[in-house]
mmCIF file of N, CA and C in Angstrom:
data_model
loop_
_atom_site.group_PDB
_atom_site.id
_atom_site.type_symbol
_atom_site.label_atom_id
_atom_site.label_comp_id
_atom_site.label_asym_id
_atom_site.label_seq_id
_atom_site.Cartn_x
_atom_site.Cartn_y
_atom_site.Cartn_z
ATOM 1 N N UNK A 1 103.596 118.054 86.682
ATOM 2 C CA UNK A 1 103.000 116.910 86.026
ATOM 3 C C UNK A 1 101.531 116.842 86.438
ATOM 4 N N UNK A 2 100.467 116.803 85.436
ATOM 5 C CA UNK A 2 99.549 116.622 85.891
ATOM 6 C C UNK A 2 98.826 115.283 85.900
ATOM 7 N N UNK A 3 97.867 115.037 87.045
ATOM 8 C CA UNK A 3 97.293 114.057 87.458
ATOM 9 C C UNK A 3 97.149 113.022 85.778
ATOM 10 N N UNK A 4 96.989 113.101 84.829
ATOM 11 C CA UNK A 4 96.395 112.338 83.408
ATOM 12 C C UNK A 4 97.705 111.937 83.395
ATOM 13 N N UNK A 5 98.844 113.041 83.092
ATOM 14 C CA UNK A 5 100.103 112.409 82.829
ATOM 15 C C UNK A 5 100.571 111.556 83.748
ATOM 16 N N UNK A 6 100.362 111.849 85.461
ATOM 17 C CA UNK A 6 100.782 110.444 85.861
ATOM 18 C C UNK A 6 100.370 109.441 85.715
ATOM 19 N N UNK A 7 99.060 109.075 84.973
ATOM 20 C CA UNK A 7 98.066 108.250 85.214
ATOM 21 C C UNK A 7 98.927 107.649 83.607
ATOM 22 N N UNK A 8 99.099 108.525 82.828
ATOM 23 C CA UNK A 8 99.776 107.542 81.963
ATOM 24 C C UNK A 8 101.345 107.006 82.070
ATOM 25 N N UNK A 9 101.777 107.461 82.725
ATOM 26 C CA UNK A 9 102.977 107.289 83.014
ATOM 27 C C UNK A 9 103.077 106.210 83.983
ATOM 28 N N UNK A 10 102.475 105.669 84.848
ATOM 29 C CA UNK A 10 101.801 104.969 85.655
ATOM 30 C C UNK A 10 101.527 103.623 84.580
ATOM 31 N N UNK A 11 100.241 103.573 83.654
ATOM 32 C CA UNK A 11 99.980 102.746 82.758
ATOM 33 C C UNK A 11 101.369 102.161 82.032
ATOM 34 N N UNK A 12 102.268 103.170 81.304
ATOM 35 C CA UNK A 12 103.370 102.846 80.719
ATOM 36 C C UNK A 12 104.366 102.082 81.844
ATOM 37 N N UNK A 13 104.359 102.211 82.846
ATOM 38 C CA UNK A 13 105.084 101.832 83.788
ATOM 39 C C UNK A 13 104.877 99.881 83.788
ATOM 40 N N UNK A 14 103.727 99.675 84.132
ATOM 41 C CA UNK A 14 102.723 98.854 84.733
ATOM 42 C C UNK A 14 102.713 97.973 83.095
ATOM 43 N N UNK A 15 102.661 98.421 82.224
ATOM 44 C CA UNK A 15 102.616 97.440 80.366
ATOM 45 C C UNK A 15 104.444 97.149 80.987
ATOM 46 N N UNK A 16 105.628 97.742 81.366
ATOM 47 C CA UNK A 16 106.675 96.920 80.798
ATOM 48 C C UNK A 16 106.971 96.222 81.997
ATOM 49 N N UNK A 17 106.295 95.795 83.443
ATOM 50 C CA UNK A 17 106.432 95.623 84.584
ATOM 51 C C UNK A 17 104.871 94.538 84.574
ATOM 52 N N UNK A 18 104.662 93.481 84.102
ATOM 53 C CA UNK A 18 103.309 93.316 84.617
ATOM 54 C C UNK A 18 103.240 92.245 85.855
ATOM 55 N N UNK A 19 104.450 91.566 86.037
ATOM 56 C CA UNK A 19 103.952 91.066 87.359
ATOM 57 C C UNK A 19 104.121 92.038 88.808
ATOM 58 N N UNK A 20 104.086 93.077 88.654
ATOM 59 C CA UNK A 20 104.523 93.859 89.641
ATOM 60 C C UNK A 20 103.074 93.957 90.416
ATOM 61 N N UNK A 21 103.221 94.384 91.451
ATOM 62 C CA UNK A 21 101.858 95.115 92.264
ATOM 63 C C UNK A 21 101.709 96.083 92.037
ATOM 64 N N UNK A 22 100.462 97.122 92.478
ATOM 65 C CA UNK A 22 100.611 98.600 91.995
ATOM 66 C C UNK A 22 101.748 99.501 92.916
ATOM 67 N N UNK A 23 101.841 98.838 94.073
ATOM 68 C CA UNK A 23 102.712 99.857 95.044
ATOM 69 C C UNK A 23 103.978 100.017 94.608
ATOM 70 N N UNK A 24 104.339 98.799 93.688
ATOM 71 C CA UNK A 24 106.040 98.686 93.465
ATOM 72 C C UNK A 24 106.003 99.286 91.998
ATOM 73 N N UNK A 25 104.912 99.359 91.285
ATOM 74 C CA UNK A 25 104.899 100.160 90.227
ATOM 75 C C UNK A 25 104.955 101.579 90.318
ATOM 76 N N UNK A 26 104.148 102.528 91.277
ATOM 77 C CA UNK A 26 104.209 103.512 91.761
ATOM 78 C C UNK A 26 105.455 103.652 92.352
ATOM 79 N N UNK A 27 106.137 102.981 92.858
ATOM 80 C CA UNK A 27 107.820 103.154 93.492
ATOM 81 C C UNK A 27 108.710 103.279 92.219
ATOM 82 N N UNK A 28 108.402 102.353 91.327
ATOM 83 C CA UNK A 28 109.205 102.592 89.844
ATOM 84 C C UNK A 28 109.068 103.954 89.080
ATOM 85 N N UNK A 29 107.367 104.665 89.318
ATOM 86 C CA UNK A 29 107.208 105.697 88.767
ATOM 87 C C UNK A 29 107.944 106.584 89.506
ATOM 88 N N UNK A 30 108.249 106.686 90.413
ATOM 89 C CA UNK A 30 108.940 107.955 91.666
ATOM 90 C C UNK A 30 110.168 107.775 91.111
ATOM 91 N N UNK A 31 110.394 106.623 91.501
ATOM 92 C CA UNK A 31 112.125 106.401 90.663
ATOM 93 C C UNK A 31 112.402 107.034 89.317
ATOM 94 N N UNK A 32 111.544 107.271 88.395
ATOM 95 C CA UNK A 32 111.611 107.389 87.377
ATOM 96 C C UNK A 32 111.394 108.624 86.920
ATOM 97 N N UNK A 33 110.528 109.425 87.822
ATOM 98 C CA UNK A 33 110.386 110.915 87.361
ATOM 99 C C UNK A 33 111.774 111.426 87.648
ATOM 100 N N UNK A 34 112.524 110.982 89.024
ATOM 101 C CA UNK A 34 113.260 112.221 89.157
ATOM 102 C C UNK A 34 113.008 112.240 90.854
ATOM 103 N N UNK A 35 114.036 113.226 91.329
ATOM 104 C CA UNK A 35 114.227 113.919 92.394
ATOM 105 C C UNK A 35 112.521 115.529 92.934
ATOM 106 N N UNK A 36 112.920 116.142 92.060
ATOM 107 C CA UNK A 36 112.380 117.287 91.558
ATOM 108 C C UNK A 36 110.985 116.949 92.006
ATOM 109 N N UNK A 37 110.455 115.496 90.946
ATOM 110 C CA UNK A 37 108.763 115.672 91.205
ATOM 111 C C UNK A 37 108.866 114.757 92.220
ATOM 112 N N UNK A 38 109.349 113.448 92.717
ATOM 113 C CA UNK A 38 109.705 112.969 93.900
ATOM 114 C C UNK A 38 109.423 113.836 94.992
ATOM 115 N N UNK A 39 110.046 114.555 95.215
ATOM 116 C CA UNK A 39 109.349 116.193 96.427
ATOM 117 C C UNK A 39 108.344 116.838 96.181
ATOM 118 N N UNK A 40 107.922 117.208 94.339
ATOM 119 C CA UNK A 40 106.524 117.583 94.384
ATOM 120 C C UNK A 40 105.259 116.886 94.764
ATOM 121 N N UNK A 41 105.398 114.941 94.496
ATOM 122 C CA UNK A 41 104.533 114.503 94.641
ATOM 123 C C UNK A 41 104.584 114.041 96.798
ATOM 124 N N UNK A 42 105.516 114.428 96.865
ATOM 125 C CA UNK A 42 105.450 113.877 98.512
ATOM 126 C C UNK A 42 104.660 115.366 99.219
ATOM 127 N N UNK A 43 105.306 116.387 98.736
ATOM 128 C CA UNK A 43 104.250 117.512 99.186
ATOM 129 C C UNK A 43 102.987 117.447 99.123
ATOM 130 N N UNK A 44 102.378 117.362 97.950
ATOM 131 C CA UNK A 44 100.992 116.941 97.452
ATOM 132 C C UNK A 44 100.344 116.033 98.454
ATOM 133 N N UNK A 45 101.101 115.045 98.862
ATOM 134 C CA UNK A 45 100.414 113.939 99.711
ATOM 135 C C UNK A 45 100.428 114.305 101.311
ATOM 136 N N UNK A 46 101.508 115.484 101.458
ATOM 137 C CA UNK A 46 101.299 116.288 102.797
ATOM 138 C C UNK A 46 100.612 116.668 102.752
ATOM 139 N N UNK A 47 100.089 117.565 102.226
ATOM 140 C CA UNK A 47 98.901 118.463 102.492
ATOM 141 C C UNK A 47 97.693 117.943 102.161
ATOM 142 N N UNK A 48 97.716 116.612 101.483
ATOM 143 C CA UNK A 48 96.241 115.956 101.297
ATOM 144 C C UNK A 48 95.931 115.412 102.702
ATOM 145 N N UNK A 49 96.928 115.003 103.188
ATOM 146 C CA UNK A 49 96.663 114.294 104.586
ATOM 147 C C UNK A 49 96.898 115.484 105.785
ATOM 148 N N UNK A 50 97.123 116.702 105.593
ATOM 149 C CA UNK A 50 96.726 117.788 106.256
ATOM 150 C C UNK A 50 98.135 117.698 107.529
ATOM 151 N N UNK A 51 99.575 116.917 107.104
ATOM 152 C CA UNK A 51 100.629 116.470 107.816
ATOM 153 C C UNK A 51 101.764 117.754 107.133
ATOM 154 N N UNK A 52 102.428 117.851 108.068
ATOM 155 C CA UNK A 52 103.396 118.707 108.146
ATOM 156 C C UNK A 52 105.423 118.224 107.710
ATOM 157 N N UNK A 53 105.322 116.588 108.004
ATOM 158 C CA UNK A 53 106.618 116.382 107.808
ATOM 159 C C UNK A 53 106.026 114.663 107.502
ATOM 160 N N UNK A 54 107.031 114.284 106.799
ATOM 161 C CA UNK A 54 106.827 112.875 106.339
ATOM 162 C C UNK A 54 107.752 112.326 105.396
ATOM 163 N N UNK A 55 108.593 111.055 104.985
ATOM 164 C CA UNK A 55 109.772 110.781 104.947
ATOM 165 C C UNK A 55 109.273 110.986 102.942
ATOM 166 N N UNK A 56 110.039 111.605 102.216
ATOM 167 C CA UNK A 56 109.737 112.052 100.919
ATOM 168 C C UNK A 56 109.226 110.553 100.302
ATOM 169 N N UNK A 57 109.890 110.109 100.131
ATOM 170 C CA UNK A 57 109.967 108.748 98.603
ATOM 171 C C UNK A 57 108.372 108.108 99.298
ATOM 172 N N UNK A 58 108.129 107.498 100.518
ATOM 173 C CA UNK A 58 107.143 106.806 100.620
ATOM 174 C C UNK A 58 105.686 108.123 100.487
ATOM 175 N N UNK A 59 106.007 109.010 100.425
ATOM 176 C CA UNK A 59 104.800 109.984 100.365
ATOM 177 C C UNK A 59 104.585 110.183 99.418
ATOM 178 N N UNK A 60 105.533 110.188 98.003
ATOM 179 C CA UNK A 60 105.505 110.260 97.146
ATOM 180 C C UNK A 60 104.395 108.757 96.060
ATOM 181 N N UNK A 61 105.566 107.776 96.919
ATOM 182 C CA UNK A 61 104.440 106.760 96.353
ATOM 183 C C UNK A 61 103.139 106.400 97.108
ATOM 184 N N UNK A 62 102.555 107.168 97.795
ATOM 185 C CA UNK A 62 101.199 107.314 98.536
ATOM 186 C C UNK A 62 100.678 107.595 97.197
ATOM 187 N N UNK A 63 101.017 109.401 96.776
ATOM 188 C CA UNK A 63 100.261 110.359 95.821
ATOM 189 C C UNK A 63 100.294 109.729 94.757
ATOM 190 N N UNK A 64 101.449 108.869 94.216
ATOM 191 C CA UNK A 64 100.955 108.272 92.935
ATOM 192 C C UNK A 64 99.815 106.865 93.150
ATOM 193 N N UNK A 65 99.486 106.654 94.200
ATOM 194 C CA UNK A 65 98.557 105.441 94.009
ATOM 195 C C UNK A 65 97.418 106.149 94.118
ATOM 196 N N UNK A 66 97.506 106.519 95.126
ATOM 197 C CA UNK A 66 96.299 108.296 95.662
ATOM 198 C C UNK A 66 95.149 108.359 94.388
ATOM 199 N N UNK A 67 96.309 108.912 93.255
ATOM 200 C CA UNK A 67 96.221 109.778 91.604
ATOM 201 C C UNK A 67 95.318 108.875 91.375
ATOM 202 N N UNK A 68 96.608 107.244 90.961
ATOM 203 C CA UNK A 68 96.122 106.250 90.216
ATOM 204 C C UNK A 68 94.664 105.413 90.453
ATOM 205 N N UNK A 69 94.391 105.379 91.725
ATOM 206 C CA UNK A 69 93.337 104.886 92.580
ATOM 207 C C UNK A 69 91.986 105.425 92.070
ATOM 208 N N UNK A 70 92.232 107.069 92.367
ATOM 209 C CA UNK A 70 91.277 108.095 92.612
ATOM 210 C C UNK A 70 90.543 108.110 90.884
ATOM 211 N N UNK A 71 91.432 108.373 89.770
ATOM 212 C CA UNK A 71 91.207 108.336 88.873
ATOM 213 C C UNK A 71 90.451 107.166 87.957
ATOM 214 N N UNK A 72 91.024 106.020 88.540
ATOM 215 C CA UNK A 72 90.172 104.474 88.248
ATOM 216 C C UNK A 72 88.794 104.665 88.369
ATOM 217 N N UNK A 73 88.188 105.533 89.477
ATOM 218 C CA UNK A 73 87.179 104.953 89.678
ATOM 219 C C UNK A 73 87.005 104.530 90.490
ATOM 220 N N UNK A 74 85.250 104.115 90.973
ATOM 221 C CA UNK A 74 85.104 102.739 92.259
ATOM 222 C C UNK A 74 85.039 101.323 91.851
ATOM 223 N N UNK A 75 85.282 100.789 92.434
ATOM 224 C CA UNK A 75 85.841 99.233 92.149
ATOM 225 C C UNK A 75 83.948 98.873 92.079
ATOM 226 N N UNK A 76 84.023 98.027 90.797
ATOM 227 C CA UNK A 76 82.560 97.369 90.465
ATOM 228 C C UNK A 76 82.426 96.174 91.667
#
């Protein structure tokens, strides 16, 4: 999955969820991909943080805020 697609997948998440926060939206997106990218995106967030072991699901929703964050922009 690449970074745009999470970013929309993320957006789609966040339109049927709007009182949510972003962290619990990003937890819905993990939930929602799957197992599979669940481990791809917790890897991703290992090696961004240069860490060797780390509990999957919360690393996972690191990398999707990470994505979502990074991609926004800087806050005006």
């Amino acid at each position: 999955m690449t970074d745009e697609e999470l970013v929309v997948e993320f957006a789609l998440t966040r339109l049927d969820n709007p009182g949510l926060d972003l962290e619990e939206i990003a937890a819905l997106v993990v939930r929602r991909v799957g197992h599979d990218r669940m481990l791809e995106f917790a890897s991703r967030n290992l090696a961004t943080r240069g860490e060797l072991r780390g509990a999957a699901f919360p690393s996972a929703v690191e990398h999707v805020l990470r994505v979502v964050l990074t991609l926004r922009g800087p806050a005006d």
